[in-house]
Structures are given as C-alpha cells and as structure tokens.
C-alpha cells in the first residue's frame, strides 16, 4: 500500500504524544529503585517498554519512515525536558523552599547518565523499527506477534548493551553487568509478551481506521532522513 505523506492521521498524532509522554515519564520514574527478591530495577520499567510497543504499532501500520520521525520527535522532546529540568535544578531556590534535595534527585540527571540514555534510546529504537520493517517485508505481513517480540528483543538488547556500560561502568562491578543487562532485556520482553493481545487489537483497529498497512519497499533506512515520510 502506498503511503500518503500529506495525510494527517489523528491516531498517529495521539501515538506520537503518548510516545513522548512515556519517554519523559520514564526519565522521572528512573529515579526510584525497586527490588524484587534478587532482582534490582528502576521504576522506569513500568512505562518505558510502552515506547517500544508504540514503535511497533507505528512501524507496522505507517512504516519505517513514520517510525523514524516518531523516534526523533521523542528524542527532541526528551532532550528538552532534561535541559529545562537541569536549568531549573541549577537555579537557586527561594529561601523558604526546602525541596532542593528531592528536586535534585529527580531533575539533576548526571551528564554521563543522560548521554548514555540518549545514545541507547536512539540505537535501540532504530534497531527495533528496522527489524520490524524488514521482517514484515520478509514475511509479507504475516506473524505480527513474532515480529513484535523479536524486534523488541533486538531493540532492548541494543539499548542495554549501550546504556549500562556507558552509564554505570566502574560504578556497578563489571562481572555483574551481563546479568543486569540480561534481566532488563528479559523483563521488558516479557512485558511485551503480556500486553501483546492488546497490541494486536490496537494494530488491527488502527489499520482499519486509517486504511493503512505500509510495506517498506525501496525506502532509505538512513536514520537522518528525518523529513522523508
């Protein structure tokens, strides 16, 4: 199906808004640490996998080129949030205000962690979209469930392999790093599998509503062709 690049989809706009909200929310929730038995996580796991699900839906319905625009839009909004939060954290608080310590925990994101997060997000999101796109072509649109799960595995693995060494190398013992990365990938993939029935219904509804089911034939996968949709 040919994609009409001039058409403005309300559903695509809603997915884009939710995508950005999820990324920004994950940044805030990452400041809380969780423990489930021997497994240590951050509260960001509650919402961050949703961004990969939205990535899957957008790539499945509107194709890689729309997913590419979505990823860069999410990156830009997240970057603005981090910058504005850092500026607000840097500004001196009023004499009567005593929330500096808590505010700094949430918005004083260390430059090293912020940089690692941005690089990992870009790499993981584009790997997820690329795998989803290529597998759809190879399968002629069949086996959405397998494509959604495998693209998440590749995307989350890329994200973890980049983020944890860059952000926590030297802080977390190197011998603990593989198990930490693997647990993140497994749990986020399990998240995808659990909500897969909902994802399938959202995809079916979106395709029917927008009359879209794009196959990425003869397109450029250059991640910097942002305006090519």
mmCIF file of C-alpha atoms in Angstrom:
data_model
loop_
_atom_site.group_PDB
_atom_site.id
_atom_site.type_symbol
_atom_site.label_atom_id
_atom_site.label_comp_id
_atom_site.label_asym_id
_atom_site.label_seq_id
_atom_site.Cartn_x
_atom_site.Cartn_y
_atom_site.Cartn_z
ATOM 1 C CA UNK A 1 0.000 0.000 0.000
ATOM 2 C CA UNK A 2 1.343 3.412 -0.919
ATOM 3 C CA UNK A 3 1.611 5.878 1.929
ATOM 4 C CA UNK A 4 0.066 9.324 1.530
ATOM 5 C CA UNK A 5 2.663 11.563 3.175
ATOM 6 C CA UNK A 6 0.306 14.563 3.042
ATOM 7 C CA UNK A 7 -2.360 12.852 5.098
ATOM 8 C CA UNK A 8 -2.526 13.859 8.758
ATOM 9 C CA UNK A 9 -3.654 10.984 10.962
ATOM 10 C CA UNK A 10 -5.240 11.794 14.310
ATOM 11 C CA UNK A 11 -4.238 8.358 15.585
ATOM 12 C CA UNK A 12 -0.620 8.915 14.560
ATOM 13 C CA UNK A 13 -0.634 12.236 16.418
ATOM 14 C CA UNK A 14 -2.048 10.521 19.510
ATOM 15 C CA UNK A 15 0.583 7.784 19.333
ATOM 16 C CA UNK A 16 3.281 10.434 18.954
ATOM 17 C CA UNK A 17 2.024 12.308 22.011
ATOM 18 C CA UNK A 18 1.844 9.123 24.088
ATOM 19 C CA UNK A 19 5.325 8.125 22.907
ATOM 20 C CA UNK A 20 6.829 11.410 24.130
ATOM 21 C CA UNK A 21 4.914 11.280 27.419
ATOM 22 C CA UNK A 22 6.173 7.744 28.071
ATOM 23 C CA UNK A 23 9.799 8.710 27.454
ATOM 24 C CA UNK A 24 9.614 11.761 29.721
ATOM 25 C CA UNK A 25 7.726 9.847 32.416
ATOM 26 C CA UNK A 26 10.335 7.080 32.309
ATOM 27 C CA UNK A 27 13.039 9.686 32.984
ATOM 28 C CA UNK A 28 11.298 10.728 36.190
ATOM 29 C CA UNK A 29 10.483 7.195 37.320
ATOM 30 C CA UNK A 30 14.085 6.063 36.773
ATOM 31 C CA UNK A 31 14.991 7.928 39.967
ATOM 32 C CA UNK A 32 13.198 5.304 42.112
ATOM 33 C CA UNK A 33 14.929 1.980 42.680
ATOM 34 C CA UNK A 34 12.907 -1.214 43.052
ATOM 35 C CA UNK A 35 13.826 -4.648 44.376
ATOM 36 C CA UNK A 36 12.019 -7.906 43.673
ATOM 37 C CA UNK A 37 13.947 -10.576 45.509
ATOM 38 C CA UNK A 38 17.443 -10.725 43.987
ATOM 39 C CA UNK A 39 16.423 -8.542 41.031
ATOM 40 C CA UNK A 40 17.036 -4.786 41.237
ATOM 41 C CA UNK A 41 15.214 -2.494 38.817
ATOM 42 C CA UNK A 42 14.178 1.099 38.377
ATOM 43 C CA UNK A 43 10.547 2.216 38.336
ATOM 44 C CA UNK A 44 11.043 3.298 34.730
ATOM 45 C CA UNK A 45 10.346 -0.290 33.686
ATOM 46 C CA UNK A 46 6.663 0.414 34.369
ATOM 47 C CA UNK A 47 6.364 2.719 31.371
ATOM 48 C CA UNK A 48 9.493 2.548 29.191
ATOM 49 C CA UNK A 49 8.526 -0.675 27.346
ATOM 50 C CA UNK A 50 5.359 1.100 26.185
ATOM 51 C CA UNK A 51 7.557 3.228 23.902
ATOM 52 C CA UNK A 52 8.718 0.061 22.116
ATOM 53 C CA UNK A 53 5.124 -1.127 21.750
ATOM 54 C CA UNK A 54 4.153 2.215 20.190
ATOM 55 C CA UNK A 55 7.225 1.958 17.948
ATOM 56 C CA UNK A 56 5.997 -1.469 16.802
ATOM 57 C CA UNK A 57 2.478 -0.209 16.123
ATOM 58 C CA UNK A 58 3.640 2.838 14.151
ATOM 59 C CA UNK A 59 6.160 0.851 12.107
ATOM 60 C CA UNK A 60 3.589 -1.878 11.394
ATOM 61 C CA UNK A 61 0.827 0.493 10.307
ATOM 62 C CA UNK A 62 2.610 3.511 8.777
ATOM 63 C CA UNK A 63 6.057 2.102 8.022
ATOM 64 C CA UNK A 64 9.662 2.752 8.998
ATOM 65 C CA UNK A 65 9.729 6.333 7.725
ATOM 66 C CA UNK A 66 6.960 7.437 10.087
ATOM 67 C CA UNK A 67 8.609 5.481 12.914
ATOM 68 C CA UNK A 68 11.862 7.326 12.175
ATOM 69 C CA UNK A 69 10.130 10.682 12.544
ATOM 70 C CA UNK A 70 8.473 9.495 15.762
ATOM 71 C CA UNK A 71 11.794 8.392 17.275
ATOM 72 C CA UNK A 72 13.497 11.713 16.544
ATOM 73 C CA UNK A 73 10.484 13.618 17.867
ATOM 74 C CA UNK A 74 10.629 11.604 21.082
ATOM 75 C CA UNK A 75 14.362 12.253 21.340
ATOM 76 C CA UNK A 76 13.862 16.011 20.894
ATOM 77 C CA UNK A 77 11.086 16.249 23.496
ATOM 78 C CA UNK A 78 13.044 14.156 25.984
ATOM 79 C CA UNK A 79 16.142 16.280 25.403
ATOM 80 C CA UNK A 80 14.172 19.474 26.051
ATOM 81 C CA UNK A 81 12.760 18.008 29.252
ATOM 82 C CA UNK A 82 16.239 17.105 30.520
ATOM 83 C CA UNK A 83 17.666 20.528 29.586
ATOM 84 C CA UNK A 84 14.837 22.503 31.214
ATOM 85 C CA UNK A 85 14.987 20.273 34.276
ATOM 86 C CA UNK A 86 18.749 20.798 34.568
ATOM 87 C CA UNK A 87 18.349 24.581 34.284
ATOM 88 C CA UNK A 88 15.614 24.601 36.942
ATOM 89 C CA UNK A 89 17.802 22.438 39.180
ATOM 90 C CA UNK A 90 20.731 24.832 38.717
ATOM 91 C CA UNK A 91 18.721 27.961 39.598
ATOM 92 C CA UNK A 92 18.809 28.845 43.319
ATOM 93 C CA UNK A 93 15.655 28.040 45.264
ATOM 94 C CA UNK A 94 13.699 30.520 47.347
ATOM 95 C CA UNK A 95 14.862 30.913 50.975
ATOM 96 C CA UNK A 96 11.582 29.451 52.287
ATOM 97 C CA UNK A 97 11.673 26.420 49.973
ATOM 98 C CA UNK A 98 13.247 23.232 51.342
ATOM 99 C CA UNK A 99 12.754 20.787 48.487
ATOM 100 C CA UNK A 100 16.177 21.177 46.849
ATOM 101 C CA UNK A 101 17.387 17.691 47.684
ATOM 102 C CA UNK A 102 14.310 15.892 46.333
ATOM 103 C CA UNK A 103 14.157 18.130 43.265
ATOM 104 C CA UNK A 104 17.812 17.421 42.516
ATOM 105 C CA UNK A 105 17.234 13.672 42.737
ATOM 106 C CA UNK A 106 14.571 13.894 40.031
ATOM 107 C CA UNK A 107 15.965 16.596 37.735
ATOM 108 C CA UNK A 108 19.696 16.650 38.447
ATOM 109 C CA UNK A 109 20.398 13.864 35.968
ATOM 110 C CA UNK A 110 24.139 13.345 35.705
ATOM 111 C CA UNK A 111 25.523 14.252 32.239
ATOM 112 C CA UNK A 112 27.051 10.772 31.891
ATOM 113 C CA UNK A 113 23.725 9.028 32.523
ATOM 114 C CA UNK A 114 21.820 11.479 30.308
ATOM 115 C CA UNK A 115 24.250 10.953 27.410
ATOM 116 C CA UNK A 116 24.146 7.171 27.802
ATOM 117 C CA UNK A 117 20.350 7.256 27.912
ATOM 118 C CA UNK A 118 20.063 9.331 24.725
ATOM 119 C CA UNK A 119 22.519 7.188 22.738
ATOM 120 C CA UNK A 120 20.937 3.935 23.923
ATOM 121 C CA UNK A 121 17.423 5.177 23.133
ATOM 122 C CA UNK A 122 18.302 6.216 19.588
ATOM 123 C CA UNK A 123 20.180 2.994 18.827
ATOM 124 C CA UNK A 124 17.635 0.669 20.429
ATOM 125 C CA UNK A 125 14.597 2.377 18.910
ATOM 126 C CA UNK A 126 16.013 2.366 15.382
ATOM 127 C CA UNK A 127 17.100 -1.278 15.641
ATOM 128 C CA UNK A 128 13.587 -2.128 16.826
ATOM 129 C CA UNK A 129 11.990 -0.286 13.896
ATOM 130 C CA UNK A 130 14.444 -1.700 11.337
ATOM 131 C CA UNK A 131 13.916 -5.315 12.434
ATOM 132 C CA UNK A 132 10.146 -4.805 12.451
ATOM 133 C CA UNK A 133 10.209 -3.312 8.952
ATOM 134 C CA UNK A 134 12.490 -5.916 7.374
ATOM 135 C CA UNK A 135 10.661 -8.851 8.954
ATOM 136 C CA UNK A 136 7.331 -7.521 7.685
ATOM 137 C CA UNK A 137 8.683 -7.484 4.141
ATOM 138 C CA UNK A 138 10.227 -10.941 4.504
ATOM 139 C CA UNK A 139 7.037 -12.447 5.930
ATOM 140 C CA UNK A 140 4.734 -10.497 3.574
ATOM 141 C CA UNK A 141 2.918 -9.071 6.575
ATOM 142 C CA UNK A 142 2.371 -12.345 8.421
ATOM 143 C CA UNK A 143 3.306 -13.293 12.002
ATOM 144 C CA UNK A 144 2.963 -9.895 13.651
ATOM 145 C CA UNK A 145 3.367 -11.413 17.124
ATOM 146 C CA UNK A 146 6.765 -12.931 16.294
ATOM 147 C CA UNK A 147 7.889 -9.695 14.646
ATOM 148 C CA UNK A 148 6.843 -7.583 17.613
ATOM 149 C CA UNK A 149 8.628 -9.819 20.119
ATOM 150 C CA UNK A 150 11.840 -10.295 18.120
ATOM 151 C CA UNK A 151 12.136 -6.594 17.277
ATOM 152 C CA UNK A 152 11.777 -5.809 20.988
ATOM 153 C CA UNK A 153 14.481 -8.348 21.885
ATOM 154 C CA UNK A 154 16.919 -6.779 19.402
ATOM 155 C CA UNK A 155 15.975 -3.233 20.384
ATOM 156 C CA UNK A 156 16.130 -3.766 24.141
ATOM 157 C CA UNK A 157 19.366 -5.758 23.853
ATOM 158 C CA UNK A 158 20.969 -2.904 21.903
ATOM 159 C CA UNK A 159 19.652 -0.377 24.432
ATOM 160 C CA UNK A 160 21.025 -2.336 27.409
ATOM 161 C CA UNK A 161 24.396 -3.146 25.837
ATOM 162 C CA UNK A 162 24.951 0.583 25.223
ATOM 163 C CA UNK A 163 23.353 2.130 28.302
ATOM 164 C CA UNK A 164 24.694 0.104 31.205
ATOM 165 C CA UNK A 165 28.421 0.164 30.325
ATOM 166 C CA UNK A 166 28.283 3.868 29.417
ATOM 167 C CA UNK A 167 26.174 4.946 32.400
ATOM 168 C CA UNK A 168 27.266 2.537 35.127
ATOM 169 C CA UNK A 169 30.650 1.182 34.046
ATOM 170 C CA UNK A 170 33.013 1.470 37.011
ATOM 171 C CA UNK A 171 30.051 2.010 39.365
ATOM 172 C CA UNK A 172 28.488 -1.419 39.002
ATOM 173 C CA UNK A 173 31.083 -4.235 39.104
ATOM 174 C CA UNK A 174 31.836 -5.423 35.566
ATOM 175 C CA UNK A 175 31.166 -9.035 36.490
ATOM 176 C CA UNK A 176 27.610 -8.030 37.471
ATOM 177 C CA UNK A 177 26.971 -6.153 34.232
ATOM 178 C CA UNK A 178 25.919 -9.107 31.990
ATOM 179 C CA UNK A 179 23.286 -10.359 34.439
ATOM 180 C CA UNK A 180 21.972 -6.818 34.952
ATOM 181 C CA UNK A 181 21.613 -6.261 31.201
ATOM 182 C CA UNK A 182 20.080 -9.684 30.614
ATOM 183 C CA UNK A 183 17.485 -9.227 33.364
ATOM 184 C CA UNK A 184 16.410 -5.894 31.857
ATOM 185 C CA UNK A 185 16.026 -7.404 28.382
ATOM 186 C CA UNK A 186 14.105 -10.432 29.661
ATOM 187 C CA UNK A 187 11.717 -8.431 31.831
ATOM 188 C CA UNK A 188 10.988 -5.834 29.149
ATOM 189 C CA UNK A 189 10.417 -8.567 26.571
ATOM 190 C CA UNK A 190 8.102 -10.363 28.996
ATOM 191 C CA UNK A 191 6.229 -7.075 29.354
ATOM 192 C CA UNK A 192 5.782 -7.001 25.570
ATOM 193 C CA UNK A 193 4.506 -10.589 25.541
ATOM 194 C CA UNK A 194 1.998 -9.974 28.337
ATOM 195 C CA UNK A 195 0.438 -6.955 26.603
ATOM 196 C CA UNK A 196 0.707 -8.481 23.108
ATOM 197 C CA UNK A 197 -3.041 -9.242 22.853
ATOM 198 C CA UNK A 198 -3.751 -5.542 23.445
ATOM 199 C CA UNK A 199 -1.053 -4.507 20.940
ATOM 200 C CA UNK A 200 -2.571 -6.785 18.266
ATOM 201 C CA UNK A 201 -6.016 -5.263 18.733
ATOM 202 C CA UNK A 202 -4.618 -1.734 18.622
ATOM 203 C CA UNK A 203 -2.832 -2.546 15.345
ATOM 204 C CA UNK A 204 -5.961 -4.085 13.826
ATOM 205 C CA UNK A 205 -8.102 -1.115 14.860
ATOM 206 C CA UNK A 206 -5.559 1.434 13.602
ATOM 207 C CA UNK A 207 -5.169 -0.264 10.214
ATOM 208 C CA UNK A 208 -8.938 -0.420 9.786
ATOM 209 C CA UNK A 209 -9.497 3.156 10.958
ATOM 210 C CA UNK A 210 -6.741 4.775 8.847
ATOM 211 C CA UNK A 211 -6.845 2.308 5.926
ATOM 212 C CA UNK A 212 -3.059 1.983 6.209
ATOM 213 C CA UNK A 213 -0.799 -1.070 6.070
ATOM 214 C CA UNK A 214 2.541 0.133 4.715
ATOM 215 C CA UNK A 215 5.249 -2.176 3.365
ATOM 216 C CA UNK A 216 8.667 -0.501 3.254
ATOM 217 C CA UNK A 217 9.675 -1.254 -0.325
ATOM 218 C CA UNK A 218 12.560 0.695 -1.841
ATOM 219 C CA UNK A 219 12.981 3.113 1.058
ATOM 220 C CA UNK A 220 16.085 4.550 2.674
ATOM 221 C CA UNK A 221 16.831 3.320 6.189
ATOM 222 C CA UNK A 222 19.140 6.289 6.793
ATOM 223 C CA UNK A 223 18.165 7.427 10.282
ATOM 224 C CA UNK A 224 18.930 11.068 9.412
ATOM 225 C CA UNK A 225 16.346 11.366 6.601
ATOM 226 C CA UNK A 226 14.004 12.838 9.179
ATOM 227 C CA UNK A 227 11.696 14.767 6.837
ATOM 228 C CA UNK A 228 11.288 11.875 4.394
ATOM 229 C CA UNK A 229 7.924 10.418 5.413
#
